[in-house]
Amino acid sequence: MAKAKDRARIDRYDPAEIEPRWQARWEADQLYSARVDQARPKFYFLTMLPYTSGDLHIGHWFAMGPSDARARYLRMRGFNVTFPIGFDAFGLPAENAAIERGIHPKDWTYRNVENMRRQLRTMGAMWDWEREAISADPAYYRWTQWFFLKMFENGLAYKKMAPVDWCPKDNTTLAREQVIGEERVCERCKTPVIKKDLEQWFFRITQYADELLRFDDIDWPESVRVLQTNWIGRSQGANVRFRTEAGDPIEVFTTRPDTLWGATFMVLAPEHPLVQSLTTPEQAAAVEAYVQQTLRQSDIQREAADKEKTGVFTGGYAVNPVNEERIPVWIADYVLLSYGTGAIMAVPAHDQRDFEFARRFGLEVRPVIRPEGTEALDGAAMREAVPSYGAMVNSGPLSGTTADRAVARTTEYLEQRGVGEAAVGYRLRDWLISRQRYWGAPIPIVYCPEHGQVPVPEDQLPVLLPDDVEWRPTGESPLKLHPTWRHTTCPICNKPAERDTDTMDTFMCSSWYHLRYLSPRNAEAPFDPEEYDYWMPVDTYTGGIEHATMHLIYTRFFHKALRDMGITEGNEPMLQLRNQGQILGPDGQRMSKSRGNVIDPDEQVSSYGADVVRAYLMFGYRWAEGGPWSDDNIQGVVRWLHRVWSLALETAGQERASDPAGERALRRHVHRIIRQATNDLEAFEFNTVISGLMELTNALAEARSSGLAGSPEFRKAVEVLLLLMAPATPHVAEELWARLGKPYSIHQQSWPTFDPAALAEDEIILVVQVNGKVRDRISVPADVDRAEAERQALASETVRKHLGGKTPRQVVYVPGKLVNIVVSSTPGSGA
RNA sequence: GCCGAAGUGGCGGAACUGGCAGACGCGCGCGACUCAAAAUCGCGUUCCUUCGGGAGUGUGGGUUCGAGUCCCACCUUCGGCACCA
């Protein structure tokens, strides 16, 4: 009695028992530790490192579980695969959480790291924990600072004034997420937020803009390449130097130099340095009020093309260098200081935004382009701008220039007269890396009254973040407030000097973490060159599409800049990129603690086991799409694994004489699924990997009920099923593999290969259509020829009925697929 | 607003280069097993139907022998927009 009960317990699929056991065994055996091995082909599989926000949510599993499955698959294919993990640990949320809970950001962060490590281990992923790196460790950020110094040494880091969102009451910089609503108020005190100029560090990413537009060497999704291309926003045109009546130059960038004679006014960004000198006393109050109003808006609000145009006349005038015409200068929020030169020549006849502005304020609309085949435009009567190219008219000496030469000829004309030249403009701005915050890597620069900006010598790195700091909001940068920290001596003259009290953007940490994974404990260098030579570049990189324009541009820039310094090799850090979508909360909204819709993977794992959760996330969603969390379908995966469990174990001891026809059919099925699983894993189509495995399971169940269990082909099929399952459901596959007496470990076996010969069929089904509608299906020999296929199709009873005695006008034959008999030119009327 | 992606049964989703729409699951219905229930197993399940068939992949057009797939216009949802990461 006790014995039977015992066996019943053991024989039931019990993930809670088998999963921790195998995880411990794999770790003890260092099964997934990947070391440099010149004899084997390497594969660097990287998945975006998680932020130490506290708890993993199910979205992390969605990102990492399928990635792990694919990394495991590649390992079975014979690659020496490294699949490292680490933590992005600096950043604003640590400070926010610290303020809310009165806990130090460092303690909060490292407590979270502990918890996340524990959670990650339950996934049974093949992480190589020896490569773990945490960006907030001094041993890590030492090298983040070192890279800053390299950028500085190589002229890629510089300081300039730039606006930040600023709360005038708290006297502090605000992040975008701390500015609330259309009204743009401070999240803490609800005070209206303004822009404030601070001197900040930038990296010259624009120097690499053209190279960043080239994607020849990399297999990245089209959507990401397009997003990056648009983000960089290269446009070709000309710089034109207008001047104020006082003689100050106002440079503008335009993509349409050919419309220069149509400039009837100029618009400056309200923050433009010349606004003050241009403004006349009568306009001063209106201009000042408008500037203040603009400072309260975000760039997105300012650029929105659908809102009503606003602006104010400065009272000043500029002179158009090609015709010496005096035109009024306005300010308007739709001109941004951060794009181009912060000033535009307005050509309302040929630019829609300028047109709307001109109509709103009664400014002249003067057409200077006549598109081919159209009447001459009448500025007063126009209802919208005409942005097309055309022959130049009303353009002084250049009138009559044809569309194909207009831009080039105007540019030459500008160059000859020394008032402009061909130029390329980018939407991309240099990368602002200064943050007025505590929880980040300090910028390793010292300000000496005598020597100015002095880099901290490399042997003095890291510049440690002090622990004893007031990180609550006080109105000042926390490091500035520390009694002693910023006081130091100049590395050159040894006289008193001050440290930079800003820290670096966390995107800086994540721009090179893939290099630190190579040798996380190296104290001599950011990474070990031998490891670099073997592992880099990253072969597959997975992560969310939301990183398309920031992290994924920054890390490419970083790599290219380091390449030019001789630190890295090759043009790109990551060869293949694939993006997964997001798992939303059950309410269809993005998961967040404040919404209370976060799905905790721990609960799912304790209810169902890691294998079920992994397989369910692969099966239930399109990986590239994601979607709202729901566990409605998870029972299907639970049932599937139970079925595999009993199928494998109940048939284990059986022996049976062969049944050639049944076995051939089973073998055909097995090889079809091998092909499908292989192709789908290659293509990151994880849902059909699992559905294929379910189909194979169903085929095995059917084979068992038709008495095939125990036959050689059946046993082979069970083995193949387990091998194909190993990447997705590593624990149950390992357990059943062991119970079938196979050698440890299933994860060290080769991936099954597919035999095309096994798929050959004698008979195929041809679809027969009449006028494109399916009317019958006929079984024909696989090698049937056209004449025979048509003959059999026309012989079909239902087909004859639908032909209604008419003679076929056309017969379309697609070998192996269908015969379509067309009797009428009007679709459907033949029926 | 701009850039990008996606819209297919009651639900998640499948459909290689234009060729059987709805694979695989969930849910639901019926049946078997059971005293009963759960679990499990089997069968069915896009909608309408006068049982001949007809309609059907966000909406409206178009190309084609044939369109979920290609083209044009539109609608809705999601992601990003430079200090969340």
GROMACS .gro file of N, CA and C in nm, chain A residues 699-819:
model
  363
  699ALA      N    1   0.096   1.299  -3.235
  699ALA     CA    2   0.124   1.189  -3.329
  699ALA      C    3   0.171   1.065  -3.253
  700LEU      N    4   0.249   1.087  -3.147
  700LEU     CA    5   0.296   0.974  -3.066
  700LEU      C    6   0.181   0.907  -2.993
  701ALA      N    7   0.089   0.992  -2.942
  701ALA     CA    8  -0.026   0.936  -2.871
  701ALA      C    9  -0.110   0.851  -2.967
  702GLU      N   10  -0.124   0.899  -3.088
  702GLU     CA   11  -0.200   0.826  -3.189
  702GLU      C   12  -0.128   0.695  -3.225
  703ALA      N   13   0.004   0.707  -3.240
  703ALA     CA   14   0.083   0.588  -3.272
  703ALA      C   15   0.070   0.484  -3.162
  704ARG      N   16   0.068   0.532  -3.037
  704ARG     CA   17   0.053   0.440  -2.925
  704ARG      C   18  -0.081   0.369  -2.932
  705SER      N   19  -0.188   0.445  -2.960
  705SER     CA   20  -0.319   0.378  -2.960
  705SER      C   21  -0.334   0.287  -3.080
  706SER      N   22  -0.254   0.308  -3.185
  706SER     CA   23  -0.261   0.211  -3.296
  706SER      C   24  -0.155   0.102  -3.279
  707GLY      N   25  -0.104   0.090  -3.155
  707GLY     CA   26  -0.021  -0.025  -3.123
  707GLY      C   27   0.125  -0.015  -3.164
  708LEU      N   28   0.172   0.107  -3.186
  708LEU     CA   29   0.309   0.122  -3.233
  708LEU      C   30   0.409   0.139  -3.118
  709ALA      N   31   0.357   0.160  -2.995
  709ALA     CA   32   0.446   0.185  -2.882
  709ALA      C   33   0.546   0.072  -2.867
  710GLY      N   34   0.671   0.106  -2.840
  710GLY     CA   35   0.773   0.004  -2.820
  710GLY      C   36   0.847  -0.031  -2.947
  711SER      N   37   0.794   0.006  -3.063
  711SER     CA   38   0.865  -0.022  -3.187
  711SER      C   39   0.989   0.067  -3.194
  712PRO      N   40   1.090   0.026  -3.270
  712PRO     CA   41   1.214   0.106  -3.276
  712PRO      C   42   1.187   0.249  -3.318
  713GLU      N   43   1.099   0.267  -3.417
  713GLU     CA   44   1.073   0.402  -3.465
  713GLU      C   45   1.001   0.485  -3.359
  714PHE      N   46   0.918   0.422  -3.281
  714PHE     CA   47   0.847   0.492  -3.173
  714PHE      C   48   0.945   0.539  -3.067
  715ARG      N   49   1.036   0.448  -3.029
  715ARG     CA   50   1.135   0.486  -2.926
  715ARG      C   51   1.223   0.599  -2.975
  716LYS      N   52   1.257   0.591  -3.102
  716LYS     CA   53   1.340   0.696  -3.163
  716LYS      C   54   1.265   0.830  -3.160
  717ALA      N   55   1.135   0.823  -3.189
  717ALA     CA   56   1.054   0.945  -3.193
  717ALA      C   57   1.045   1.010  -3.055
  718VAL      N   58   1.035   0.927  -2.950
  718VAL     CA   59   1.030   0.982  -2.814
  718VAL      C   60   1.161   1.053  -2.783
  719GLU      N   61   1.271   0.990  -2.821
  719GLU     CA   62   1.402   1.053  -2.799
  719GLU      C   63   1.411   1.188  -2.869
  720VAL      N   64   1.369   1.189  -2.995
  720VAL     CA   65   1.374   1.314  -3.072
  720VAL      C   66   1.288   1.420  -3.005
  721LEU      N   67   1.169   1.379  -2.962
  721LEU     CA   68   1.080   1.475  -2.895
  721LEU      C   69   1.151   1.538  -2.775
  722LEU      N   70   1.216   1.455  -2.694
  722LEU     CA   71   1.283   1.509  -2.575
  722LEU      C   72   1.397   1.602  -2.615
  723LEU      N   73   1.472   1.565  -2.718
  723LEU     CA   74   1.582   1.651  -2.762
  723LEU      C   75   1.529   1.785  -2.813
  724LEU      N   76   1.417   1.780  -2.887
  724LEU     CA   77   1.361   1.905  -2.939
  724LEU      C   78   1.302   1.990  -2.827
  725MET      N   79   1.261   1.923  -2.718
  725MET     CA   80   1.205   1.997  -2.605
  725MET      C   81   1.312   2.058  -2.517
  726ALA      N   82   1.433   2.003  -2.524
  726ALA     CA   83   1.538   2.042  -2.429
  726ALA      C   84   1.561   2.193  -2.421
  727PRO      N   85   1.563   2.267  -2.534
  727PRO     CA   86   1.585   2.412  -2.521
  727PRO      C   87   1.469   2.484  -2.452
  728ALA      N   88   1.347   2.442  -2.480
  728ALA     CA   89   1.231   2.515  -2.428
  728ALA      C   90   1.200   2.476  -2.284
  729THR      N   91   1.201   2.346  -2.257
  729THR     CA   92   1.165   2.294  -2.125
  729THR      C   93   1.281   2.209  -2.073
  730PRO      N   94   1.389   2.276  -2.031
  730PRO     CA   95   1.514   2.204  -2.003
  730PRO      C   96   1.505   2.103  -1.889
  731HIS      N   97   1.420   2.130  -1.788
  731HIS     CA   98   1.420   2.041  -1.672
  731HIS      C   99   1.348   1.909  -1.702
  732VAL      N  100   1.227   1.919  -1.757
  732VAL     CA  101   1.150   1.796  -1.779
  732VAL      C  102   1.218   1.712  -1.887
  733ALA      N  103   1.281   1.778  -1.983
  733ALA     CA  104   1.351   1.702  -2.086
  733ALA      C  105   1.468   1.625  -2.024
  734GLU      N  106   1.540   1.691  -1.935
  734GLU     CA  107   1.654   1.625  -1.869
  734GLU      C  108   1.607   1.508  -1.781
  735GLU      N  109   1.498   1.532  -1.709
  735GLU     CA  110   1.447   1.429  -1.618
  735GLU      C  111   1.403   1.304  -1.696
  736LEU      N  112   1.328   1.324  -1.801
  736LEU     CA  113   1.279   1.209  -1.878
  736LEU      C  114   1.396   1.140  -1.949
  737TRP      N  115   1.488   1.217  -1.997
  737TRP     CA  116   1.608   1.163  -2.063
  737TRP      C  117   1.681   1.068  -1.966
  738ALA      N  118   1.695   1.116  -1.842
  738ALA     CA  119   1.762   1.034  -1.741
  738ALA      C  120   1.680   0.909  -1.711
  739ARG      N  121   1.549   0.926  -1.698
  739ARG     CA  122   1.464   0.812  -1.664
  739ARG      C  123   1.460   0.708  -1.775
  740LEU      N  124   1.486   0.751  -1.896
  740LEU     CA  125   1.490   0.655  -2.007
  740LEU      C  126   1.627   0.591  -2.016
  741GLY      N  127   1.714   0.625  -1.919
  741GLY     CA  128   1.844   0.561  -1.914
  741GLY      C  129   1.945   0.619  -2.012
  742LYS      N  130   1.920   0.741  -2.057
  742LYS     CA  131   2.012   0.804  -2.152
  742LYS      C  132   2.124   0.874  -2.074
  743PRO      N  133   2.238   0.893  -2.139
  743PRO     CA  134   2.352   0.952  -2.067
  743PRO      C  135   2.332   1.102  -2.039
  744TYR      N  136   2.371   1.145  -1.918
  744TYR     CA  137   2.370   1.285  -1.878
  744TYR      C  138   2.468   1.362  -1.966
  745SER      N  139   2.440   1.479  -2.013
  745SER     CA  140   2.315   1.550  -1.994
  745SER      C  141   2.248   1.565  -2.129
  746ILE      N  142   2.117   1.575  -2.131
  746ILE     CA  143   2.050   1.595  -2.259
  746ILE      C  144   2.099   1.723  -2.323
  747HIS      N  145   2.145   1.816  -2.239
  747HIS     CA  146   2.190   1.946  -2.291
  747HIS      C  147   2.330   1.938  -2.352
  748GLN      N  148   2.388   1.820  -2.346
  748GLN     CA  149   2.516   1.802  -2.415
  748GLN      C  150   2.501   1.711  -2.536
  749GLN      N  151   2.377   1.685  -2.574
  749GLN     CA  152   2.353   1.604  -2.693
  749GLN      C  153   2.345   1.694  -2.817
  750SER      N  154   2.356   1.630  -2.933
  750SER     CA  155   2.345   1.706  -3.057
  750SER      C  156   2.198   1.725  -3.095
  751TRP      N  157   2.172   1.836  -3.158
  751TRP     CA  158   2.038   1.865  -3.208
  751TRP      C  159   2.005   1.766  -3.321
  752PRO      N  160   1.884   1.711  -3.321
  752PRO     CA  161   1.850   1.613  -3.425
  752PRO      C  162   1.858   1.675  -3.565
  753THR      N  163   1.903   1.597  -3.660
  753THR     CA  164   1.908   1.650  -3.797
  753THR      C  165   1.793   1.591  -3.878
  754PHE      N  166   1.751   1.669  -3.971
  754PHE     CA  167   1.632   1.633  -4.046
  754PHE      C  168   1.673   1.569  -4.180
  755ASP      N  169   1.605   1.463  -4.215
  755ASP     CA  170   1.638   1.387  -4.336
  755ASP      C  171   1.530   1.411  -4.441
  756PRO      N  172   1.562   1.485  -4.546
  756PRO     CA  173   1.460   1.516  -4.648
  756PRO      C  174   1.397   1.390  -4.707
  757ALA      N  175   1.475   1.284  -4.716
  757ALA     CA  176   1.423   1.160  -4.774
  757ALA      C  177   1.306   1.105  -4.693
  758ALA      N  178   1.310   1.129  -4.561
  758ALA     CA  179   1.204   1.077  -4.474
  758ALA      C  180   1.070   1.143  -4.502
  759LEU      N  181   1.074   1.260  -4.568
  759LEU     CA  182   0.950   1.334  -4.590
  759LEU      C  183   0.876   1.292  -4.716
  760ALA      N  184   0.944   1.219  -4.804
  760ALA     CA  185   0.885   1.187  -4.934
  760ALA      C  186   0.751   1.116  -4.919
  761GLU      N  187   0.653   1.161  -4.996
  761GLU     CA  188   0.521   1.098  -4.995
  761GLU      C  189   0.492   1.042  -5.134
  762ASP      N  190   0.410   0.938  -5.139
  762ASP     CA  191   0.374   0.880  -5.268
  762ASP      C  192   0.259   0.956  -5.332
  763GLU      N  193   0.164   0.993  -5.248
  763GLU     CA  194   0.044   1.059  -5.299
  763GLU      C  195   0.032   1.197  -5.240
  764ILE      N  196  -0.019   1.290  -5.318
  764ILE     CA  197  -0.045   1.424  -5.266
  764ILE      C  198  -0.189   1.463  -5.294
  765ILE      N  199  -0.236   1.564  -5.221
  765ILE     CA  200  -0.372   1.613  -5.240
  765ILE      C  201  -0.365   1.740  -5.324
  766LEU      N  202  -0.435   1.740  -5.437
  766LEU     CA  203  -0.444   1.860  -5.520
  766LEU      C  204  -0.577   1.929  -5.493
  767VAL      N  205  -0.573   2.061  -5.478
  767VAL     CA  206  -0.695   2.138  -5.462
  767VAL      C  207  -0.749   2.171  -5.601
  768VAL      N  208  -0.879   2.153  -5.619
  768VAL     CA  209  -0.938   2.188  -5.748
  768VAL      C  210  -1.034   2.305  -5.727
  769GLN      N  211  -1.006   2.415  -5.801
  769GLN     CA  212  -1.092   2.533  -5.790
  769GLN      C  213  -1.166   2.554  -5.922
  770VAL      N  214  -1.285   2.613  -5.909
  770VAL     CA  215  -1.354   2.662  -6.027
  770VAL      C  216  -1.371   2.812  -6.005
  771ASN      N  217  -1.319   2.891  -6.096
  771ASN     CA  218  -1.320   3.037  -6.081
  771ASN      C  219  -1.262   3.082  -5.947
  772GLY      N  220  -1.157   3.013  -5.904
  772GLY     CA  221  -1.089   3.055  -5.782
  772GLY      C  222  -1.155   3.009  -5.653
  773LYS      N  223  -1.266   2.934  -5.663
  773LYS     CA  224  -1.329   2.882  -5.542
  773LYS      C  225  -1.303   2.732  -5.532
  774VAL      N  226  -1.266   2.689  -5.411
  774VAL     CA  227  -1.233   2.549  -5.392
  774VAL      C  228  -1.359   2.464  -5.407
  775ARG      N  229  -1.355   2.364  -5.497
  775ARG     CA  230  -1.471   2.279  -5.518
  775ARG      C  231  -1.443   2.134  -5.489
  776ASP      N  232  -1.317   2.095  -5.491
  776ASP     CA  233  -1.287   1.954  -5.466
  776ASP      C  234  -1.139   1.940  -5.430
  777ARG      N  235  -1.107   1.821  -5.377
  777ARG     CA  236  -0.967   1.787  -5.352
  777ARG      C  237  -0.947   1.648  -5.411
  778ILE      N  238  -0.841   1.630  -5.488
  778ILE     CA  239  -0.818   1.499  -5.547
  778ILE      C  240  -0.682   1.446  -5.507
  779SER      N  241  -0.675   1.316  -5.489
  779SER     CA  242  -0.550   1.251  -5.451
  779SER      C  243  -0.482   1.202  -5.579
  780VAL      N  244  -0.358   1.247  -5.598
  780VAL     CA  245  -0.286   1.209  -5.720
  780VAL      C  246  -0.145   1.164  -5.683
  781PRO      N  247  -0.079   1.090  -5.769
  781PRO     CA  248   0.061   1.054  -5.744
  781PRO      C  249   0.146   1.181  -5.730
  782ALA      N  250   0.250   1.175  -5.644
  782ALA     CA  251   0.330   1.294  -5.616
  782ALA      C  252   0.394   1.351  -5.742
  783ASP      N  253   0.420   1.264  -5.839
  783ASP     CA  254   0.489   1.313  -5.959
  783ASP      C  255   0.394   1.332  -6.078
  784VAL      N  256   0.268   1.361  -6.048
  784VAL     CA  257   0.168   1.375  -6.154
  784VAL      C  258   0.206   1.488  -6.250
  785ASP      N  259   0.177   1.471  -6.380
  785ASP     CA  260   0.207   1.580  -6.473
  785ASP      C  261   0.081   1.664  -6.496
  786ARG      N  262   0.099   1.775  -6.566
  786ARG     CA  263  -0.008   1.872  -6.582
  786ARG      C  264  -0.131   1.812  -6.651
  787ALA      N  265  -0.106   1.742  -6.759
  787ALA     CA  266  -0.218   1.688  -6.836
  787ALA      C  267  -0.302   1.594  -6.752
  788GLU      N  268  -0.235   1.508  -6.676
  788GLU     CA  269  -0.307   1.411  -6.594
  788GLU      C  270  -0.382   1.480  -6.480
  789ALA      N  271  -0.318   1.581  -6.421
  789ALA     CA  272  -0.383   1.655  -6.312
  789ALA      C  273  -0.510   1.722  -6.365
  790GLU      N  274  -0.501   1.785  -6.482
  790GLU     CA  275  -0.617   1.852  -6.539
  790GLU      C  276  -0.727   1.752  -6.572
  791ARG      N  277  -0.684   1.639  -6.629
  791ARG     CA  278  -0.782   1.538  -6.665
  791ARG      C  279  -0.861   1.493  -6.544
  792GLN      N  280  -0.787   1.464  -6.435
  792GLN     CA  281  -0.855   1.417  -6.313
  792GLN      C  282  -0.942   1.527  -6.251
  793ALA      N  283  -0.893   1.651  -6.259
  793ALA     CA  284  -0.971   1.762  -6.203
  793ALA      C  285  -1.103   1.778  -6.277
  794LEU      N  286  -1.095   1.771  -6.411
  794LEU     CA  287  -1.216   1.787  -6.491
  794LEU      C  288  -1.310   1.669  -6.478
  795ALA      N  289  -1.253   1.557  -6.434
  795ALA     CA  290  -1.337   1.438  -6.417
  795ALA      C  291  -1.418   1.442  -6.288
  796SER      N  292  -1.382   1.533  -6.198
  796SER     CA  293  -1.448   1.536  -6.067
  796SER      C  294  -1.597   1.572  -6.081
  797GLU      N  295  -1.676   1.500  -6.005
  797GLU     CA  296  -1.821   1.516  -6.010
  797GLU      C  297  -1.863   1.659  -5.972
  798THR      N  298  -1.815   1.705  -5.856
  798THR     CA  299  -1.855   1.839  -5.809
  798THR      C  300  -1.805   1.947  -5.903
  799VAL      N  301  -1.685   1.926  -5.958
  799VAL     CA  302  -1.631   2.025  -6.051
  799VAL      C  303  -1.720   2.035  -6.173
  800ARG      N  304  -1.761   1.921  -6.225
  800ARG     CA  305  -1.847   1.920  -6.344
  800ARG      C  306  -1.976   1.995  -6.317
  801LYS      N  307  -2.026   1.975  -6.195
  801LYS     CA  308  -2.151   2.041  -6.158
  801LYS      C  309  -2.133   2.194  -6.160
  802HIS      N  310  -2.020   2.240  -6.107
  802HIS     CA  311  -1.998   2.384  -6.101
  802HIS      C  312  -1.961   2.444  -6.236
  803LEU      N  313  -1.912   2.360  -6.327
  803LEU     CA  314  -1.882   2.410  -6.461
  803LEU      C  315  -2.012   2.435  -6.537
  804GLY      N  316  -2.112   2.361  -6.500
  804GLY     CA  317  -2.243   2.380  -6.563
  804GLY      C  318  -2.239   2.367  -6.715
  805GLY      N  319  -2.155   2.278  -6.764
  805GLY     CA  320  -2.151   2.250  -6.907
  805GLY      C  321  -2.066   2.348  -6.988
  806LYS      N  322  -2.016   2.455  -6.922
  806LYS     CA  323  -1.936   2.551  -6.997
  806LYS      C  324  -1.797   2.497  -7.026
  807THR      N  325  -1.735   2.549  -7.127
  807THR     CA  326  -1.600   2.507  -7.164
  807THR      C  327  -1.500   2.594  -7.090
  808PRO      N  328  -1.401   2.533  -7.028
  808PRO     CA  329  -1.299   2.613  -6.957
  808PRO      C  330  -1.231   2.713  -7.052
  809ARG      N  331  -1.221   2.837  -7.004
  809ARG     CA  332  -1.154   2.941  -7.079
  809ARG      C  333  -1.003   2.933  -7.053
  810GLN      N  334  -0.970   2.893  -6.933
  810GLN     CA  335  -0.829   2.887  -6.893
  810GLN      C  336  -0.818   2.787  -6.780
  811VAL      N  337  -0.706   2.715  -6.776
  811VAL     CA  338  -0.681   2.627  -6.662
  811VAL      C  339  -0.545   2.661  -6.605
  812VAL      N  340  -0.545   2.701  -6.475
  812VAL     CA  341  -0.420   2.734  -6.407
  812VAL      C  342  -0.377   2.610  -6.330
  813TYR      N  343  -0.250   2.572  -6.348
  813TYR     CA  344  -0.200   2.454  -6.278
  813TYR      C  345  -0.076   2.493  -6.198
  814VAL      N  346  -0.084   2.476  -6.067
  814VAL     CA  347   0.033   2.499  -5.981
  814VAL      C  348   0.079   2.363  -5.930
  815PRO      N  349   0.194   2.315  -5.983
  815PRO     CA  350   0.239   2.179  -5.950
  815PRO      C  351   0.242   2.155  -5.798
  816GLY      N  352   0.186   2.043  -5.760
  816GLY     CA  353   0.188   2.005  -5.618
  816GLY      C  354   0.085   2.077  -5.535
  817LYS      N  355   0.013   2.177  -5.594
  817LYS     CA  356  -0.078   2.257  -5.512
  817LYS      C  357  -0.222   2.251  -5.564
  818LEU      N  358  -0.244   2.304  -5.686
  818LEU     CA  359  -0.384   2.315  -5.725
  818LEU      C  360  -0.404   2.322  -5.875
  819VAL      N  361  -0.531   2.302  -5.911
  819VAL     CA  362  -0.578   2.324  -6.048
  819VAL      C  363  -0.694   2.421  -6.036
   0.00000   0.00000   0.00000
